[in-house]
Amino acid sequence: MKNLFLSFVSLFFLLAVASCDSSSTQEAESTDTTSTDVETQAAEVSLSPAPASVDYPDAILEINAPAEGETISGNTVSFNYEVTNYELGAQTSDANDKPLANSGKGQHIHLILNNRPYYALYEPNYEMELENGHYVALSFLSRSYHESVKQPEAFTVSQFTVGEGESEEVDLSAPMLFYSRPKGTYTGADTEKVLFDFYLVNTEIGSNGNQVKVTVNGEQEFMVDEWAPMILEGLPMGENTVKIELVDSEGKLVDSPFNSEERTFTLEEASEQPAS
């Protein structure tokens, strides 16, 4: 009887140990799978060259107002442009072939003040209210799907002051990096491929020189050595961030009036339409 009792105790102990080992193994496997899923999800975010777009080699953008160095009294500022060999308000001819967010209002001008989010201007004349201060205005022609026209005469950069007081002049001959896209909220199919685009002034980038360092969601880094539009894929739903930095061949931040800019944008699932 005593031997039978000892045998039962031994069997119970062995089963308990086996159960603990199995639970530990399952827990380890579960932990490993979770870790792998996180790494896989991060690895799915990619930055790759965008397909070639219709080009506008003869497009010209000129700004007549504000004049270079002008001081404007009051806070209403008029922006007046001349556009040549480019049609504002028209749909870019290859827009239907692009899996990108597209403006129904057509081609436009991106107006960027002090490297803040751009204003989309669909007419050559525009007025806005600005706070007192000094402004550097970058303006460039944009396709209807928000890709910049990267031609030597398709942009202007100038500076002006709103209101009285001292203004700090900016060296407009210095290298500068301006953020353009992504911007705002993307919904449904527009979330699958998101245009990444920036604008360079007074500098070139290449594998042995200056480059643009791109950081997505504070985790993934990409080094871009060609000034061309690119596509972000695999971004998670919700808020995302993109940070851009102009760096030299040693990876150091280039001394520039405008550099190192970060933006937040949002991806949303398509809303369900009620049944008719």
CSV table of C-alpha atoms in Angstrom, one decimal:
chain,number,residue,atom,x,y,z
A,1,MET,CA,0.0,0.0,0.0
A,2,LYS,CA,2.8,2.3,0.9
A,3,ASN,CA,4.6,1.5,-2.4
A,4,LEU,CA,1.4,2.2,-4.3
A,5,PHE,CA,1.0,5.6,-2.6
A,6,LEU,CA,4.6,6.5,-3.4
A,7,SER,CA,4.1,5.5,-7.0
A,8,PHE,CA,1.1,7.8,-7.2
A,9,VAL,CA,3.0,10.7,-5.7
A,10,SER,CA,5.8,10.2,-8.2
A,11,LEU,CA,3.5,10.1,-11.1
A,12,PHE,CA,1.7,13.3,-10.0
A,13,PHE,CA,5.1,15.0,-9.7
A,14,LEU,CA,6.2,14.0,-13.1
A,15,LEU,CA,3.0,15.1,-14.7
A,16,ALA,CA,3.2,18.5,-12.9
A,17,VAL,CA,6.8,19.1,-14.2
A,18,ALA,CA,5.8,18.1,-17.7
A,19,SER,CA,2.8,20.5,-17.6
A,20,CYS,CA,5.1,23.4,-16.4
A,21,ASP,CA,7.6,22.7,-19.1
A,22,SER,CA,4.8,22.7,-21.7
A,23,SER,CA,3.4,25.9,-20.4
A,24,SER,CA,6.9,27.5,-20.4
A,25,THR,CA,7.5,26.4,-23.9
A,26,GLN,CA,4.1,27.7,-25.1
A,27,GLU,CA,4.7,31.0,-23.3
A,28,ALA,CA,8.2,31.3,-24.9
A,29,GLU,CA,6.7,30.4,-28.3
A,30,SER,CA,4.0,33.0,-27.8
A,31,THR,CA,6.5,35.7,-26.8
A,32,ASP,CA,8.8,34.8,-29.8
A,33,THR,CA,5.9,35.0,-32.2
A,34,THR,CA,4.8,38.4,-30.8
A,35,SER,CA,8.3,39.7,-31.1
A,36,THR,CA,8.6,38.4,-34.7
A,37,ASP,CA,5.2,40.0,-35.6
A,38,VAL,CA,6.4,43.4,-34.3
A,39,GLU,CA,9.6,43.1,-36.3
A,40,THR,CA,7.8,42.0,-39.4
A,41,GLN,CA,5.3,44.8,-39.1
A,42,ALA,CA,8.1,47.4,-38.8
A,43,ALA,CA,10.0,45.8,-41.7
A,44,GLU,CA,6.9,46.1,-43.9
A,45,VAL,CA,7.2,49.9,-44.0
A,46,SER,CA,9.2,50.6,-47.2
A,47,LEU,CA,10.4,53.7,-49.0
A,48,SER,CA,10.9,53.2,-52.7
A,49,PRO,CA,11.2,55.3,-55.9
A,50,ALA,CA,7.8,56.4,-57.4
A,51,PRO,CA,7.0,55.5,-61.0
A,52,ALA,CA,8.0,58.2,-63.5
A,53,SER,CA,5.5,61.0,-63.9
A,54,VAL,CA,4.6,63.3,-66.8
A,55,ASP,CA,7.3,66.0,-66.9
A,56,TYR,CA,7.0,69.8,-67.5
A,57,PRO,CA,10.5,70.8,-68.6
A,58,ASP,CA,9.4,74.3,-69.7
A,59,ALA,CA,7.2,75.1,-66.7
A,60,ILE,CA,7.9,78.5,-65.2
A,61,LEU,CA,6.7,80.0,-61.9
A,62,GLU,CA,7.4,83.7,-61.0
A,63,ILE,CA,6.2,85.7,-58.0
A,64,ASN,CA,5.4,89.3,-58.3
A,65,ALA,CA,4.2,89.9,-54.8
A,66,PRO,CA,5.2,90.1,-52.1
A,67,ALA,CA,8.4,91.7,-53.5
A,68,GLU,CA,11.7,90.5,-52.3
A,69,GLY,CA,12.5,92.1,-48.9
A,70,GLU,CA,9.2,94.0,-48.8
A,71,THR,CA,7.8,95.1,-45.4
A,72,ILE,CA,4.0,94.8,-45.4
A,73,SER,CA,1.9,97.0,-43.1
A,74,GLY,CA,-1.2,95.3,-41.8
A,75,ASN,CA,-1.7,91.6,-41.8
A,76,THR,CA,-3.3,90.9,-45.2
A,77,VAL,CA,-0.7,89.6,-47.6
A,78,SER,CA,-1.3,89.2,-51.3
A,79,PHE,CA,0.5,86.5,-53.3
A,80,ASN,CA,0.6,87.1,-57.0
A,81,TYR,CA,2.2,84.7,-59.4
A,82,GLU,CA,2.8,84.3,-63.1
A,83,VAL,CA,2.6,80.7,-64.5
A,84,THR,CA,3.9,79.8,-67.9
A,85,ASN,CA,3.6,76.4,-69.7
A,86,TYR,CA,1.6,74.9,-66.9
A,87,GLU,CA,-2.1,74.9,-66.3
A,88,LEU,CA,-3.4,75.5,-62.8
A,89,GLY,CA,-6.7,73.7,-62.0
A,90,ALA,CA,-6.2,71.0,-64.6
A,91,GLN,CA,-5.9,67.3,-63.8
A,92,THR,CA,-2.3,66.0,-64.5
A,93,SER,CA,-2.6,63.8,-67.6
A,94,ASP,CA,-1.3,60.6,-65.8
A,95,ALA,CA,-3.3,61.2,-62.6
A,96,ASN,CA,-5.6,58.2,-63.3
A,97,ASP,CA,-2.6,55.9,-63.6
A,98,LYS,CA,-1.3,56.9,-60.2
A,99,PRO,CA,-2.3,55.0,-57.0
A,100,LEU,CA,-1.9,58.2,-55.0
A,101,ALA,CA,-4.1,60.7,-53.3
A,102,ASN,CA,-5.2,63.2,-55.9
A,103,SER,CA,-6.7,66.7,-55.7
A,104,GLY,CA,-10.0,67.0,-57.5
A,105,LYS,CA,-9.2,70.7,-57.9
A,106,GLY,CA,-6.3,69.8,-60.2
A,107,GLN,CA,-2.8,71.2,-60.5
A,108,HIS,CA,-1.7,73.9,-58.1
A,109,ILE,CA,1.1,75.8,-56.3
A,110,HIS,CA,2.5,74.7,-53.0
A,111,LEU,CA,3.2,77.7,-50.9
A,112,ILE,CA,5.4,77.0,-47.9
A,113,LEU,CA,6.1,79.7,-45.4
A,114,ASN,CA,9.0,79.1,-43.0
A,115,ASN,CA,8.9,75.4,-43.7
A,116,ARG,CA,5.5,74.9,-42.2
A,117,PRO,CA,2.7,72.9,-43.9
A,118,TYR,CA,2.0,74.2,-47.4
A,119,TYR,CA,-1.0,76.1,-48.7
A,120,ALA,CA,-2.4,74.7,-52.0
A,121,LEU,CA,-3.1,77.6,-54.3
A,122,TYR,CA,-5.3,76.8,-57.4
A,123,GLU,CA,-5.3,80.3,-58.7
A,124,PRO,CA,-2.4,82.7,-59.4
A,125,ASN,CA,-3.7,85.3,-57.0
A,126,TYR,CA,-4.3,84.6,-53.3
A,127,GLU,CA,-4.7,86.6,-50.1
A,128,MET,CA,-4.1,85.4,-46.5
A,129,GLU,CA,-3.9,86.8,-43.0
A,130,LEU,CA,-0.5,86.4,-41.4
A,131,GLU,CA,0.9,87.3,-38.0
A,132,ASN,CA,3.6,89.9,-37.7
A,133,GLY,CA,7.0,88.4,-38.4
A,134,HIS,CA,9.6,87.5,-41.0
A,135,TYR,CA,8.8,85.0,-43.6
A,136,VAL,CA,10.7,82.9,-46.2
A,137,ALA,CA,8.3,81.8,-48.9
A,138,LEU,CA,9.0,78.8,-51.1
A,139,SER,CA,6.6,78.3,-53.9
A,140,PHE,CA,6.7,75.5,-56.5
A,141,LEU,CA,4.4,74.0,-59.1
A,142,SER,CA,2.6,70.8,-58.1
A,143,ARG,CA,0.9,68.1,-60.1
A,144,SER,CA,-2.7,67.3,-59.1
A,145,TYR,CA,-1.4,64.3,-57.0
A,146,HIS,CA,0.8,66.7,-55.1
A,147,GLU,CA,4.1,65.7,-56.6
A,148,SER,CA,6.4,68.8,-57.1
A,149,VAL,CA,7.7,69.8,-60.4
A,150,LYS,CA,11.5,69.8,-60.0
A,151,GLN,CA,12.6,72.1,-62.7
A,152,PRO,CA,15.0,75.0,-62.3
A,153,GLU,CA,12.3,77.6,-63.2
A,154,ALA,CA,9.3,75.9,-61.6
A,155,PHE,CA,9.9,77.4,-58.1
A,156,THR,CA,10.6,80.7,-56.4
A,157,VAL,CA,12.1,81.5,-53.0
A,158,SER,CA,11.9,84.9,-51.4
A,159,GLN,CA,11.5,86.7,-48.1
A,160,PHE,CA,9.3,89.5,-46.7
A,161,THR,CA,8.2,90.9,-43.4
A,162,VAL,CA,4.8,91.5,-42.0
A,163,GLY,CA,4.3,94.4,-39.6
A,164,GLU,CA,6.8,96.8,-38.2
A,165,GLY,CA,9.9,95.9,-36.2
A,166,GLU,CA,13.2,94.3,-36.7
A,167,SER,CA,13.5,91.4,-39.2
A,168,GLU,CA,16.2,88.9,-39.4
A,169,GLU,CA,17.3,88.5,-43.1
A,170,VAL,CA,17.8,84.9,-44.1
A,171,ASP,CA,20.7,83.9,-46.4
A,172,LEU,CA,18.7,82.6,-49.4
A,173,SER,CA,21.9,81.3,-51.0
A,174,ALA,CA,22.3,78.7,-48.3
A,175,PRO,CA,21.3,75.0,-48.8
A,176,MET,CA,17.8,74.4,-47.6
A,177,LEU,CA,15.5,71.4,-47.3
A,178,PHE,CA,11.7,71.9,-47.3
A,179,TYR,CA,9.1,69.3,-46.3
A,180,SER,CA,6.1,68.8,-48.7
A,181,ARG,CA,4.4,65.4,-48.4
A,182,PRO,CA,2.9,63.3,-46.6
A,183,LYS,CA,0.3,65.7,-45.2
A,184,GLY,CA,-3.1,65.6,-43.7
A,185,THR,CA,-5.4,62.5,-43.6
A,186,TYR,CA,-5.4,59.6,-46.1
A,187,THR,CA,-8.5,57.3,-46.3
A,188,GLY,CA,-9.2,53.9,-47.9
A,189,ALA,CA,-7.1,53.1,-50.9
A,190,ASP,CA,-5.1,56.3,-50.5
A,191,THR,CA,-3.4,54.7,-47.5
A,192,GLU,CA,-1.8,51.9,-49.4
A,193,LYS,CA,0.8,54.1,-51.3
A,194,VAL,CA,1.6,57.4,-49.8
A,195,LEU,CA,3.7,60.0,-51.7
A,196,PHE,CA,6.9,61.2,-50.0
A,197,ASP,CA,8.2,64.4,-51.5
A,198,PHE,CA,10.5,67.2,-50.4
A,199,TYR,CA,12.1,70.2,-52.0
A,200,LEU,CA,15.8,71.1,-52.2
A,201,VAL,CA,17.1,74.6,-52.7
A,202,ASN,CA,20.8,75.5,-53.3
A,203,THR,CA,22.0,71.9,-52.8
A,204,GLU,CA,22.2,68.6,-54.5
A,205,ILE,CA,22.2,65.1,-53.0
A,206,GLY,CA,24.2,62.0,-53.9
A,207,SER,CA,25.8,58.9,-52.6
A,208,ASN,CA,29.1,60.7,-51.8
A,209,GLY,CA,27.7,64.0,-50.7
A,210,ASN,CA,24.7,65.5,-49.0
A,211,GLN,CA,21.8,63.1,-48.4
A,212,VAL,CA,18.3,63.3,-46.9
A,213,LYS,CA,17.9,61.2,-43.8
A,214,VAL,CA,14.3,60.0,-43.4
A,215,THR,CA,13.0,58.6,-40.2
A,216,VAL,CA,9.5,57.0,-40.1
A,217,ASN,CA,7.6,56.7,-36.8
A,218,GLY,CA,10.8,57.3,-34.9
A,219,GLU,CA,12.1,53.8,-35.8
A,220,GLN,CA,13.0,53.1,-39.4
A,221,GLU,CA,15.6,55.2,-41.1
A,222,PHE,CA,16.3,55.6,-44.8
A,223,MET,CA,19.1,57.5,-46.6
A,224,VAL,CA,17.9,59.1,-49.8
A,225,ASP,CA,20.6,60.2,-52.3
A,226,GLU,CA,18.4,61.1,-55.2
A,227,TRP,CA,16.0,64.0,-55.5
A,228,ALA,CA,13.0,62.3,-56.7
A,229,PRO,CA,9.5,61.5,-55.5
A,230,MET,CA,9.1,58.3,-53.5
A,231,ILE,CA,6.4,56.0,-52.2
A,232,LEU,CA,5.8,54.9,-48.6
A,233,GLU,CA,4.1,51.6,-48.2
A,234,GLY,CA,3.1,49.4,-45.2
A,235,LEU,CA,2.3,52.3,-42.8
A,236,PRO,CA,0.0,51.3,-40.0
A,237,MET,CA,-3.4,52.9,-39.6
A,238,GLY,CA,-3.6,55.9,-37.3
A,239,GLU,CA,-1.1,58.6,-36.7
A,240,ASN,CA,2.3,58.4,-38.4
A,241,THR,CA,5.4,60.6,-38.4
A,242,VAL,CA,8.0,61.4,-41.0
A,243,LYS,CA,11.2,63.4,-40.1
A,244,ILE,CA,13.6,64.6,-42.8
A,245,GLU,CA,17.1,65.9,-42.2
A,246,LEU,CA,19.7,67.2,-44.7
A,247,VAL,CA,23.0,65.6,-43.7
A,248,ASP,CA,26.5,65.7,-45.1
A,249,SER,CA,28.7,62.9,-46.2
A,250,GLU,CA,29.6,62.2,-42.6
A,251,GLY,CA,26.0,62.1,-41.5
A,252,LYS,CA,26.1,65.4,-39.7
A,253,LEU,CA,23.3,67.9,-40.0
A,254,VAL,CA,23.9,70.5,-42.7
A,255,ASP,CA,24.0,74.1,-41.3
A,256,SER,CA,20.9,75.5,-43.0
A,257,PRO,CA,18.1,78.1,-42.3
A,258,PHE,CA,15.6,75.3,-42.9
A,259,ASN,CA,16.4,71.7,-42.0
A,260,SER,CA,15.3,68.9,-39.7
A,261,GLU,CA,11.5,69.0,-40.1
A,262,GLU,CA,9.0,66.4,-38.7
A,263,ARG,CA,5.3,66.0,-39.5
A,264,THR,CA,2.4,63.9,-38.4
A,265,PHE,CA,-0.2,62.6,-40.7
A,266,THR,CA,-3.1,60.1,-40.3
A,267,LEU,CA,-4.2,57.0,-42.1
A,268,GLU,CA,-7.9,55.9,-41.8
A,269,GLU,CA,-9.9,52.9,-43.0
A,270,ALA,CA,-12.6,53.7,-45.6
A,271,SER,CA,-15.8,54.6,-43.9
A,272,GLU,CA,-18.7,52.2,-44.6
A,273,GLN,CA,-21.4,53.7,-46.7
A,274,PRO,CA,-25.0,53.0,-45.5
A,275,ALA,CA,-27.0,50.7,-47.8
A,276,SER,CA,-29.3,52.5,-50.2
